[in-house]
Amino acid sequence: MNYKLTGLMLLLLAIAGCSEGGTTSTTEGYYSCFGDENQMIEAYFADYAPMSSESNTYQPGEQIDIEVVLENKMPTEISEGKVKVRLTGDAAIDTIFSGASVETNTDLYAADQDTCNANDDEVNIGPLVYLKEIDTKISKDIEGQYCYEMPVEVQGFLYFTEDETEIGDNLPSGANPPSSVRITAIEQEIVDVDRDSNTGELRFKVTIQNTGDGTIVEDLDECFQYRETGYREYVTLSVEGAYRPECSEEVKLSRDTKEEIITCKVYDVDVGNLGSNPSEIKFTLDGFAYEDSIDAVTIWLEP
């Protein structure tokens, strides 16, 4: 009898453990793999192109292969032509190097959400040829930029409640995609109830920020263009959620903090439907491209 009782207890514990392990919070973020990172696409020069060191040098006139690896960290495919890549600095000056070009991507497949591995592809932006004459061994930094155009979709939550203690996490981990342009905070009030009409109003604030070192530009055509001192960054904001939240569409970021706080309102909230359950809300930041630098690599040349 004791053996049967012990077996039953173990079975119940096992079932409870499976149940607990299989339960996910309704406020778990969608971008669980790379949501805390600040780039949808990571770009870097391939290890073998260029491949140079002090002991493994190029010569003037020799072709120097230049390839940039693009890693897609999004759970969706990035279609062809949404990423532009170019060389900068000496590598882009046609009296020093020849062969530099501006290129775009082929389709970048979605990141694997089971293994959290990014998918990558390579863009050939060479080969370069060094045009100057030299009489000793020298080094040159190969520098570059990339620019991509993708909407930023943020999955957040509102709590339609009169009780402040029932307001949970509006912006859980993984709510933002991997992006430098992101929503860094959502702060909501309780529902302000009008007893005469039996409806309510909810106010909340959304903080939008460029958290990276890159620059928000108007679109892909504006990538790699000269911009004056005092240039302002803009994005457009659209919102989908219960009761159709109303927010300002144009977002102009501060030059100093590179952020803006937008006040939004939800009207005609059904007072009979208040409670502690989270209500999904989706923010889309669009109408821009993002320009950023590629870490430089050093090549060596000798006569």
Coordinates of N, CA and C in Angstrom, one line a residue, residues 154 156-158 170-171 176 182-188 203-209 237-239 245-248 251 253 259-265 281-285:
V154 N 6.7 46.6 -31.8 CA 6.9 46.3 -30.4 C 5.6 45.8 -29.8
G156 N 3.5 45.3 -26.6 CA 3.4 45.7 -25.2 C 2.0 45.3 -24.6
F157 N 1.7 45.9 -23.4 CA 0.5 45.5 -22.7 C 0.0 46.8 -22.0
L158 N -1.4 46.9 -22.0 CA -2.1 47.9 -21.1 C -3.0 47.1 -20.2
N170 N 4.2 46.6 -18.4 CA 3.7 47.1 -19.8 C 4.7 46.7 -20.9
L171 N 5.9 46.5 -20.6 CA 7.0 46.3 -21.6 C 7.9 45.2 -21.1
N176 N 10.5 44.4 -27.4 CA 11.1 45.0 -28.6 C 11.9 44.0 -29.4
R182 N 13.8 51.9 -30.6 CA 12.9 51.1 -29.8 C 12.1 51.9 -28.8
I183 N 11.1 51.2 -28.2 CA 10.3 51.8 -27.1 C 11.0 51.4 -25.8
T184 N 11.4 52.4 -25.0 CA 12.2 52.1 -23.8 C 11.3 52.1 -22.6
A185 N 10.1 52.7 -22.7 CA 9.2 52.7 -21.5 C 7.8 52.9 -21.9
I186 N 6.8 52.3 -21.2 CA 5.4 52.6 -21.3 C 4.9 52.8 -19.9
E187 N 4.4 54.0 -19.6 CA 3.9 54.3 -18.3 C 2.4 54.7 -18.4
Q188 N 1.5 53.9 -17.7 CA 0.1 54.1 -17.8 C -0.5 54.6 -16.5
R203 N -5.0 57.1 -20.0 CA -3.8 57.8 -20.6 C -2.6 57.0 -20.3
F204 N -1.7 57.0 -21.3 CA -0.4 56.4 -21.1 C 0.7 57.1 -21.9
K205 N 1.9 57.0 -21.5 CA 3.0 57.6 -22.1 C 4.0 56.6 -22.7
V206 N 4.5 56.9 -23.9 CA 5.4 56.0 -24.6 C 6.7 56.7 -24.8
T207 N 7.8 56.1 -24.4 CA 9.2 56.7 -24.6 C 9.8 56.0 -25.8
I208 N 10.1 56.7 -26.9 CA 10.7 56.2 -28.1 C 12.2 56.8 -28.1
Q209 N 13.1 55.9 -28.4 CA 14.5 56.4 -28.4 C 15.4 55.7 -29.4
L237 N 4.7 56.7 -35.9 CA 4.2 55.8 -35.0 C 2.8 55.4 -35.3
S238 N 2.5 54.1 -35.3 CA 1.1 53.7 -35.4 C 0.8 52.7 -34.3
V239 N -0.4 52.6 -33.8 CA -0.7 51.8 -32.6 C -2.0 50.9 -32.9
P245 N -6.3 53.0 -29.5 CA -5.6 54.1 -28.8 C -5.2 55.2 -29.8
E246 N -5.2 56.4 -29.3 CA -4.8 57.6 -30.2 C -3.5 58.2 -29.7
C247 N -2.5 58.2 -30.6 CA -1.2 58.7 -30.3 C -0.8 59.6 -31.5
S248 N 0.1 60.5 -31.2 CA 0.7 61.4 -32.3 C 1.4 60.5 -33.2
V251 N 6.9 61.4 -34.7 CA 7.8 61.4 -33.6 C 9.1 62.1 -33.9
L253 N 12.7 63.1 -32.5 CA 13.6 62.8 -31.3 C 14.4 64.0 -31.0
E259 N 15.6 60.9 -27.8 CA 14.3 60.3 -27.4 C 13.2 61.3 -27.5
E260 N 12.0 60.7 -27.4 CA 10.8 61.6 -27.3 C 9.7 60.8 -26.5
I261 N 9.0 61.5 -25.7 CA 7.9 60.9 -24.9 C 6.5 61.3 -25.5
I262 N 5.8 60.3 -26.0 CA 4.5 60.6 -26.6 C 3.3 60.2 -25.6
T263 N 2.4 61.1 -25.5 CA 1.2 60.9 -24.6 C 0.1 60.3 -25.5
C264 N -0.5 59.2 -25.1 CA -1.6 58.6 -25.8 C -2.8 58.5 -25.0
K265 N -4.0 58.4 -25.6 CA -5.2 58.2 -24.9 C -6.1 57.1 -25.5
I281 N -1.1 45.4 -26.9 CA -1.0 46.6 -27.7 C 0.2 46.5 -28.6
K282 N 0.1 46.8 -29.9 CA 1.2 46.7 -30.8 C 1.6 48.1 -31.3
F283 N 2.8 48.5 -31.2 CA 3.3 49.8 -31.7 C 4.2 49.5 -32.9
T284 N 4.1 50.2 -33.9 CA 4.9 50.1 -35.1 C 5.6 51.4 -35.4
L285 N 6.9 51.4 -35.4 CA 7.8 52.5 -35.7 C 8.3 52.3 -37.1

